[in-house]
DNA sequence: GTGGTCTAGACCACG
DNA sequence: GTGGTCTAGACCACA
């Protein structure tokens, strides 16, 4: 599991980390119960500050993607709070609106857009089979 | 064309403005050549800082959604730089990756996701016909 | 609204702050929409670091007790996520179990315990009437 | 008397142990004079560090819930220091304040809260009769 | 001036 | 050695 961080990006580093870990889980690169490096370890590996990694882990913990095990450290988890699904869908709808509007105006066809989605989905489902 | 701003959102005001204008264009609420309120006008209407509106217009101009004439004011445009389409698709792919990963892990089916896309697309296509 | 912090306590300072603000809301000392001091302001008032206050505010925001308004700053809110109520009750039940066990073993009567609860409730309800 | 430890809880292991033993006494699962497993025994049973069990026992001894004899081992006791009752009540009041405030603000009625208390009390009183 | 982010260095509780 | 907490000082985006 290698992280690719863009320090020049306007996306905060801690967000890039948490994002990539979620994607890693979806792709099957990270499996349930797997141990993530300690905050200090990952920080020194990447060459960033411990607190930045800590914040990323905090977000993941909050959302349920990892759990902090007192003996084993930070473990990948998929214990999502189901009741948050509808909140997620609402946020997703908002997030998509602008992108779709822009794609539409650029003349990108509906099927091109959905194909993009399906490709990504397939990447993830491939991790399962 | 009414803007609905959420001052408690984590999305910056200027971004909310530019987003809603793009969506407005896609929906057909704003048509090519239509004049948008002046920076001062919109700022006082909404009750926000002039610089915020200015920044929103700047982003829209940069992307080609509006053109700014000294005399005619701010006009809706759809003069997109075609060569940026593939850049847009790349950025879109990145933007969607995390959302799709999360949706996938939450058990949201591919077809549910694409249906959401299609619904939005239909909203926009309706504006044209 | 004055905060009483115990720096020697084993309860983290940021938790003491967030706790006292919640209690303040319940007592009516803080009302919906009221503006809280900025992180820097409160930090310098109390004589602690900005980040500690920031963490307290972050927790309150997460739980819905405050919102970050882009124009007005940090505002008291009571927009709680209703679906978390049953989680709260579960956590409460766990929290109470040990205290009740200990009270019971110390010979504190059921009614003494519930009287304590009722007194606190009255403090809060007094803030409303 | 089986301990159920959650290594992913934010409550320290030693605290979980001491808590559950106090609750066990209240429920009548553990009776006065009963012998608890030795530090080494319990540690190996649960698969945790000896020091962790030791710390739990230390807390229990400190509060008077167990006595430690060199020969007889760790014995359940209820030799509470009576003069600490008022301290306990004070601490309890502080502990409950935030929970009650939050419950109040969430619209949980006073009687719902006290019913929760009474149910727990009944669990313990059932252990006696 | 506000909150948001990052860094650096430190101490403590825990296991 | 782990995560949790606190401090101090800095830069940036935002309004």
XYZ file of C-alpha atoms (C1' of nucleotides) in Angstrom:
546
model
C 0.000 0.000 0.000
C 1.814 3.042 -1.289
C 0.532 6.537 -0.872
C 0.985 9.156 -3.560
C 0.788 12.583 -2.018
C 0.772 15.836 -3.881
C 2.112 18.461 -1.550
C 1.238 21.193 -3.992
C -2.387 20.156 -4.196
C -5.083 22.289 -2.662
C -6.415 19.134 -1.053
C -4.992 18.916 2.469
C -2.461 16.162 2.984
C -4.466 14.508 5.749
C -7.392 14.332 3.343
C -5.294 12.827 0.602
C -4.154 10.168 3.041
C -7.618 9.300 4.285
C -8.986 9.308 0.744
C -6.355 6.949 -0.529
C -6.871 4.568 2.329
C -10.599 4.390 1.618
C -9.844 3.756 -2.050
C -7.288 1.163 -0.982
C -9.934 -0.672 0.998
C -12.337 -0.571 -1.933
C -9.681 -1.895 -4.295
C -8.880 -4.723 -1.906
C -5.322 -3.523 -1.349
C -6.253 -3.165 2.274
C -8.353 -5.867 3.868
C -10.473 -5.911 6.989
C -8.359 -6.387 10.079
C -5.148 -5.390 8.374
C -2.794 -3.310 10.423
C -1.903 0.179 9.244
C 1.468 1.714 10.095
C 1.609 3.705 13.303
C 1.186 7.438 13.003
C 4.860 7.972 13.663
C 5.904 5.258 11.238
C 3.805 6.547 8.367
C 4.786 10.109 9.120
C 8.473 9.329 8.925
C 7.953 7.144 5.857
C 6.225 9.952 4.011
C 8.355 12.637 5.525
C 5.574 14.621 7.096
C 4.522 15.476 10.610
C 2.990 12.924 12.937
C -0.039 15.117 13.598
C -0.993 15.218 9.955
C -1.167 11.433 9.818
C -2.952 11.460 13.136
C -5.633 13.714 11.740
C -6.112 11.430 8.750
C -6.477 8.429 11.045
C -8.866 10.405 13.225
C -11.149 11.035 10.267
C -11.028 7.405 9.220
C -11.771 6.302 12.761
C -14.653 8.707 13.009
C -16.179 7.377 9.803
C -15.579 3.791 10.832
C -12.937 2.847 8.260
C -10.409 2.021 10.920
C -10.510 1.131 14.578
C -7.846 1.785 17.173
C -7.023 -1.509 18.803
C -5.255 -1.147 22.137
C -3.000 -4.079 21.458
C -2.658 -4.206 17.691
C -2.690 -0.523 16.806
C -4.684 0.871 13.896
C -6.755 -1.748 12.063
C -8.718 -1.536 8.838
C -12.397 -1.910 9.526
C -15.626 -1.681 7.636
C -17.944 -1.128 10.542
C -19.747 1.767 8.963
C -22.575 3.378 10.750
C -25.410 2.332 8.502
C -27.618 5.205 9.511
C -25.231 7.549 7.790
C -25.928 6.098 4.372
C -28.685 8.512 3.535
C -26.518 11.412 4.616
C -23.825 10.109 2.330
C -26.220 9.913 -0.605
C -27.370 13.472 -0.034
C -23.798 14.762 0.071
C -22.997 12.724 -3.020
C -25.911 14.213 -4.897
C -24.698 17.722 -4.079
C -21.143 16.876 -4.993
C -22.214 15.429 -8.318
C -24.501 18.268 -9.332
C -21.792 20.703 -10.373
C -19.671 18.057 -12.006
C -22.590 16.771 -14.008
C -23.659 20.278 -14.970
C -20.192 21.004 -16.226
C -19.880 17.686 -18.029
C -23.280 18.233 -19.627
C -22.330 21.685 -20.850
C -19.075 20.365 -22.230
C -21.076 17.993 -24.332
C -20.026 14.890 -22.469
C -22.794 12.377 -23.013
C -24.667 10.744 -20.186
C -23.333 7.335 -21.176
C -19.740 8.542 -21.171
C -20.198 9.733 -17.641
C -21.831 6.574 -16.400
C -19.191 4.503 -18.174
C -16.597 6.317 -16.102
C -18.489 5.343 -12.975
C -18.821 1.764 -14.082
C -15.136 1.468 -14.815
C -14.283 2.559 -11.299
C -16.854 0.229 -9.837
C -15.330 -2.617 -11.789
C -11.893 -1.793 -10.414
C -13.322 -2.238 -6.950
C -15.426 -5.285 -7.641
C -12.393 -6.896 -9.188
C -10.793 -6.720 -5.762
C -13.491 -8.967 -4.394
C -13.852 -11.732 -6.899
C -31.897 33.120 -10.893
C -31.736 33.076 -7.168
C -28.649 32.059 -5.295
C -29.012 29.995 -2.193
C -25.935 30.422 -0.044
C -25.147 28.428 3.052
C -22.839 30.431 5.243
C -22.398 27.455 7.516
C -21.203 25.165 4.780
C -17.572 24.174 4.527
C -17.711 25.175 0.882
C -16.413 28.733 0.426
C -19.021 31.309 -0.549
C -17.293 32.201 -3.822
C -17.339 28.517 -4.771
C -21.017 28.179 -3.937
C -21.721 31.138 -6.197
C -19.710 29.865 -9.135
C -21.117 26.372 -8.717
C -24.699 27.570 -8.731
C -24.151 29.680 -11.802
C -22.744 26.719 -13.706
C -25.684 24.605 -12.605
C -28.002 27.441 -13.564
C -26.580 27.456 -17.054
C -26.966 23.692 -17.349
C -30.556 23.872 -16.174
C -31.320 26.591 -18.688
C -32.121 29.156 -16.003
C -29.297 31.197 -17.434
C -28.888 31.399 -21.188
C -25.975 32.341 -23.402
C -25.553 36.103 -23.585
C -27.607 36.776 -20.489
C -26.264 39.483 -18.244
C -25.350 38.666 -14.702
C -25.612 41.283 -11.956
C -22.551 43.451 -11.458
C -20.107 42.547 -8.720
C -21.357 45.409 -6.556
C -24.981 44.589 -7.248
C -24.752 40.928 -6.371
C -22.602 41.630 -3.317
C -25.130 44.058 -1.899
C -28.060 41.809 -2.850
C -26.636 38.878 -0.985
C -25.040 40.946 1.714
C -21.514 39.737 1.256
C -18.155 41.201 0.463
C -17.516 42.485 -3.052
C -14.273 40.590 -3.267
C -16.094 37.318 -2.775
C -18.325 37.878 -5.774
C -15.359 39.086 -7.741
C -13.510 35.883 -7.026
C -16.482 33.802 -8.134
C -16.720 35.709 -11.413
C -12.999 35.346 -11.881
C -13.257 31.572 -11.643
C -16.156 31.496 -14.075
C -14.293 33.698 -16.516
C -11.197 31.556 -16.217
C -13.186 28.452 -17.111
C -15.041 30.231 -19.888
C -18.522 30.242 -18.387
C -18.772 34.024 -18.507
C -17.130 36.806 -20.417
C -16.528 40.148 -18.846
C -17.023 43.299 -20.937
C -16.233 46.693 -19.582
C -19.445 48.022 -21.068
C -21.916 45.153 -21.226
C -20.943 43.736 -17.866
C -20.780 40.031 -17.079
C -22.309 37.846 -19.769
C -23.086 34.144 -19.677
C -21.002 32.300 -22.206
C -20.337 28.753 -23.192
C -17.092 29.448 -24.937
C -15.312 26.523 -23.362
C -11.806 25.738 -24.326
C -12.339 22.394 -26.018
C -8.825 21.237 -25.414
C -9.529 21.239 -21.701
C -12.110 18.510 -21.935
C -9.679 15.707 -21.345
C -8.235 17.594 -18.385
C -11.741 17.903 -17.068
C -12.347 14.196 -17.435
C -9.120 13.406 -15.633
C -10.001 15.718 -12.761
C -13.488 14.267 -12.683
C -12.122 10.756 -12.449
C -9.981 11.761 -9.461
C -12.805 13.636 -7.836
C -15.173 10.710 -8.145
C -12.762 7.988 -7.108
C -13.198 8.453 -3.369
C -16.944 8.884 -3.624
C -17.292 5.763 -5.697
C -15.036 3.816 -3.360
C -17.136 4.863 -0.406
C -20.390 4.162 -2.193
C -19.111 0.740 -3.199
C -18.061 -0.096 0.358
C -21.386 1.074 1.677
C -23.050 -1.450 -0.569
C -24.565 1.078 -2.934
C -24.984 -0.738 -6.217
C -23.481 0.475 -9.460
C -26.913 0.964 -10.974
C -28.099 3.051 -8.031
C -25.125 5.318 -8.562
C -25.579 5.667 -12.301
C -29.289 6.202 -11.836
C -28.419 9.195 -9.705
C -26.256 10.501 -12.531
C -28.957 9.979 -15.100
C -31.546 11.779 -13.023
C -29.326 14.848 -12.857
C -28.581 14.664 -16.537
C -32.277 14.549 -17.275
C -32.824 17.675 -15.191
C -30.409 19.471 -17.467
C -31.584 18.009 -20.745
C -35.098 19.010 -19.816
C -33.915 22.599 -19.726
C -32.933 22.431 -23.362
C -35.784 20.702 -25.112
C -20.294 32.514 30.218
C -17.246 31.739 32.283
C -15.266 28.559 31.991
C -13.746 26.881 35.015
C -10.873 24.712 33.929
C -8.935 22.335 36.105
C -5.525 21.965 34.564
C -4.640 19.209 36.997
C -7.663 17.145 36.079
C -7.276 13.919 34.166
C -10.031 15.172 31.879
C -8.404 16.821 28.850
C -8.802 20.580 28.697
C -10.507 20.488 25.309
C -13.062 18.076 26.787
C -13.653 20.298 29.804
C -14.317 23.184 27.441
C -16.727 21.296 25.202
C -18.485 19.805 28.232
C -19.020 23.172 29.863
C -20.362 24.672 26.682
C -22.929 21.894 26.341
C -23.925 22.411 29.965
C -24.051 26.142 29.305
C -26.498 25.600 26.480
C -28.649 23.358 28.654
C -28.686 25.923 31.439
C -29.674 28.648 29.026
C -26.485 30.629 29.613
C -25.818 30.163 25.940
C -28.686 30.498 23.521
C -29.162 29.338 19.964
C -27.406 31.630 17.513
C -25.191 33.185 20.123
C -21.657 33.854 19.055
C -18.810 32.133 20.849
C -15.401 33.777 21.147
C -12.940 32.997 18.376
C -10.476 30.219 19.030
C -7.690 32.742 19.442
C -9.763 34.959 21.696
C -10.828 32.177 24.035
C -7.332 30.710 24.039
C -5.779 33.973 25.109
C -8.554 34.612 27.627
C -7.972 31.260 29.284
C -4.253 31.305 28.754
C -4.009 28.131 26.749
C -3.076 27.234 23.220
C -5.303 28.020 20.253
C -5.283 24.406 19.093
C -6.757 23.166 22.331
C -9.739 25.461 21.938
C -9.912 24.524 18.283
C -10.213 20.870 19.185
C -13.014 21.610 21.618
C -14.872 23.572 18.950
C -14.247 20.773 16.466
C -15.934 18.279 18.769
C -18.871 20.578 19.347
C -19.217 21.177 15.620
C -19.066 17.484 14.904
C -21.844 16.807 17.390
C -23.902 19.709 16.122
C -23.707 21.974 19.171
C -22.089 24.747 17.207
C -21.843 25.714 13.572
C -19.064 27.613 11.881
C -20.612 30.563 10.134
C -18.380 32.087 7.468
C -19.425 35.596 8.359
C -20.325 35.450 12.025
C -17.798 32.935 13.334
C -18.721 30.165 15.765
C -22.422 30.065 16.629
C -24.319 28.066 19.224
C -26.631 25.629 17.515
C -28.916 22.802 18.501
C -29.112 21.088 15.159
C -28.459 17.651 16.551
C -28.464 14.706 14.294
C -31.588 12.962 15.513
C -30.490 9.572 14.358
C -27.744 9.620 16.935
C -30.163 9.613 19.821
C -30.245 5.866 20.209
C -26.457 5.758 20.112
C -26.423 8.338 22.845
C -28.784 6.307 24.988
C -26.655 3.198 24.556
C -23.509 5.053 25.580
C -25.377 6.590 28.487
C -26.543 3.187 29.696
C -22.941 1.931 29.677
C -21.679 5.037 31.402
C -24.282 4.751 34.118
C -23.834 1.048 34.818
C -20.634 1.375 36.843
C -21.768 4.488 38.653
C -25.021 2.872 39.614
C -23.297 -0.329 40.682
C -21.002 1.639 42.913
C -23.793 3.795 44.289
C -25.868 0.699 44.979
C -23.015 -0.994 46.833
C -22.422 2.136 48.870
C -25.995 1.892 50.050
C -27.172 4.940 48.178
C -30.861 4.446 47.615
C -32.474 4.470 44.225
C -34.468 7.537 45.085
C -31.403 9.452 46.217
C -29.841 8.789 42.860
C -32.871 9.768 40.841
C -33.306 12.849 42.988
C -29.837 13.911 41.926
C -30.860 13.502 38.300
C -34.045 15.441 38.812
C -32.245 18.313 40.483
C -29.962 18.698 37.471
C -32.878 18.452 35.101
C -34.612 21.203 37.017
C -31.561 23.420 36.730
C -31.841 23.067 32.978
C -35.568 23.374 32.699
C -35.382 26.509 34.807
C -33.367 28.062 32.005
C -36.313 27.673 29.675
C -39.275 28.916 31.616
C -17.543 -14.326 36.194
C -16.506 -13.688 32.653
C -14.882 -10.493 31.577
C -15.827 -9.011 28.254
C -13.070 -6.726 27.082
C -13.253 -4.454 24.094
C -9.774 -3.723 22.859
C -11.128 -1.203 20.440
C -12.860 0.848 23.110
C -11.468 4.175 24.188
C -11.787 2.966 27.772
C -8.459 1.576 28.997
C -8.346 -2.189 29.541
C -7.515 -1.868 33.229
C -10.569 0.343 33.669
C -12.809 -2.076 31.839
C -11.629 -4.813 34.183
C -12.153 -2.867 37.381
C -15.512 -1.590 36.163
C -16.782 -5.035 35.358
C -15.694 -6.399 38.690
C -17.583 -3.664 40.535
C -20.653 -4.361 38.433
C -20.170 -8.078 39.077
C -20.233 -7.439 42.811
C -23.367 -5.327 42.502
C -25.103 -7.988 40.443
C -24.197 -10.637 42.955
C -22.034 -12.564 40.518
C -19.161 -11.938 42.879
C -19.766 -12.263 46.603
C -17.896 -10.972 49.636
C -14.858 -13.096 50.384
C -14.767 -14.714 46.964
C -11.316 -15.177 45.524
C -10.423 -13.492 42.263
C -7.879 -15.046 39.920
C -4.278 -14.080 40.514
C -2.754 -11.316 38.461
C -0.768 -13.818 36.395
C -3.751 -16.120 35.997
C -6.142 -13.467 34.751
C -3.508 -11.923 32.503
C -2.815 -15.194 30.768
C -6.522 -16.067 30.605
C -7.355 -12.836 28.837
C -4.110 -12.636 26.959
C -3.041 -9.259 28.204
C -0.130 -7.776 30.039
C 0.278 -8.615 33.722
C 0.746 -4.974 34.595
C -2.675 -4.172 33.204
C -4.405 -6.602 35.557
C -2.231 -5.392 38.367
C -3.344 -1.834 37.780
C -6.997 -2.863 37.783
C -6.580 -4.687 41.084
C -4.711 -1.718 42.476
C -7.643 0.545 41.736
C -10.108 -1.876 43.246
C -7.985 -2.225 46.352
C -7.630 1.519 46.648
C -11.408 1.944 46.564
C -11.946 -0.927 48.945
C -13.618 -3.395 46.580
C -10.973 -6.039 47.115
C -8.392 -6.840 49.735
C -5.099 -8.372 48.808
C -3.615 -11.045 51.057
C -0.220 -12.512 50.408
C -1.562 -15.979 51.129
C -5.263 -15.980 50.246
C -4.811 -13.875 47.129
C -7.295 -11.266 45.953
C -10.577 -11.335 47.852
C -13.787 -9.517 47.079
C -14.598 -7.046 49.810
C -17.130 -4.390 50.482
C -15.137 -2.622 53.112
C -15.837 0.799 51.729
C -14.604 3.835 53.513
C -17.897 5.364 54.533
C -16.497 8.843 54.778
C -15.901 8.784 51.047
C -19.577 8.600 50.216
C -20.033 12.321 49.977
C -16.968 12.553 47.781
C -18.483 9.897 45.605
C -21.720 11.807 45.320
C -19.884 14.956 44.360
C -17.907 13.174 41.687
C -21.076 11.498 40.486
C -22.812 14.829 40.190
C -19.963 16.161 38.040
C -19.831 13.030 35.954
C -23.532 13.123 35.245
C -23.845 16.828 34.546
C -22.775 16.688 30.921
C -24.771 13.561 30.213
C -27.869 15.059 31.707
C -27.351 18.305 29.825
C -27.057 16.431 26.584
C -30.019 14.201 27.327
C -32.084 17.263 28.209
C -31.120 19.040 25.000
C -31.905 15.943 22.990
C -35.395 16.052 24.362
C -35.047 12.992 26.554
C -37.540 13.430 29.354
C -36.591 13.386 33.003
C -38.702 10.287 33.595
C -37.065 8.420 30.740
C -33.715 9.096 32.313
C -34.723 8.074 35.788
C -36.434 4.974 34.445
C -33.103 3.970 32.993
C -31.552 4.391 36.445
C -34.270 2.376 38.101
C -33.929 -0.484 35.665
C -30.247 -0.781 36.477
C -30.918 -0.574 40.187
C -33.421 -3.364 39.870
C -30.860 -5.554 38.134
C -28.661 -5.178 41.172
C -31.324 -5.517 43.809
C -32.492 -8.700 42.117
C -29.061 -10.129 42.837
C -29.620 -9.735 46.540
C -33.078 -10.972 47.212
C -9.125 38.939 11.756
C -11.233 34.299 11.107
C -10.743 29.304 10.865
C -7.863 25.622 8.524
C -3.654 23.413 7.960
C 1.053 22.010 8.847
C 5.307 21.611 11.496
C 8.186 20.609 15.569
C 8.938 19.144 19.915
C 7.302 17.579 24.348
C 4.996 14.817 28.108
C 1.795 11.321 29.551
C -1.235 7.115 29.782
C -1.395 2.704 28.183
C -0.031 -2.058 27.515
C 6.600 1.945 21.356
C 1.691 3.254 20.840
C -1.834 6.825 20.600
C -3.481 11.058 23.161
C -2.745 15.591 24.551
C -0.727 20.144 24.794
C 2.261 23.924 23.343
C 4.338 27.235 20.088
C 4.853 29.311 15.967
C 3.873 29.639 11.119
C 1.427 30.184 6.536
C -2.752 30.236 3.845
C -7.631 30.707 2.292
C -11.520 33.220 3.240
C -14.548 37.168 3.823
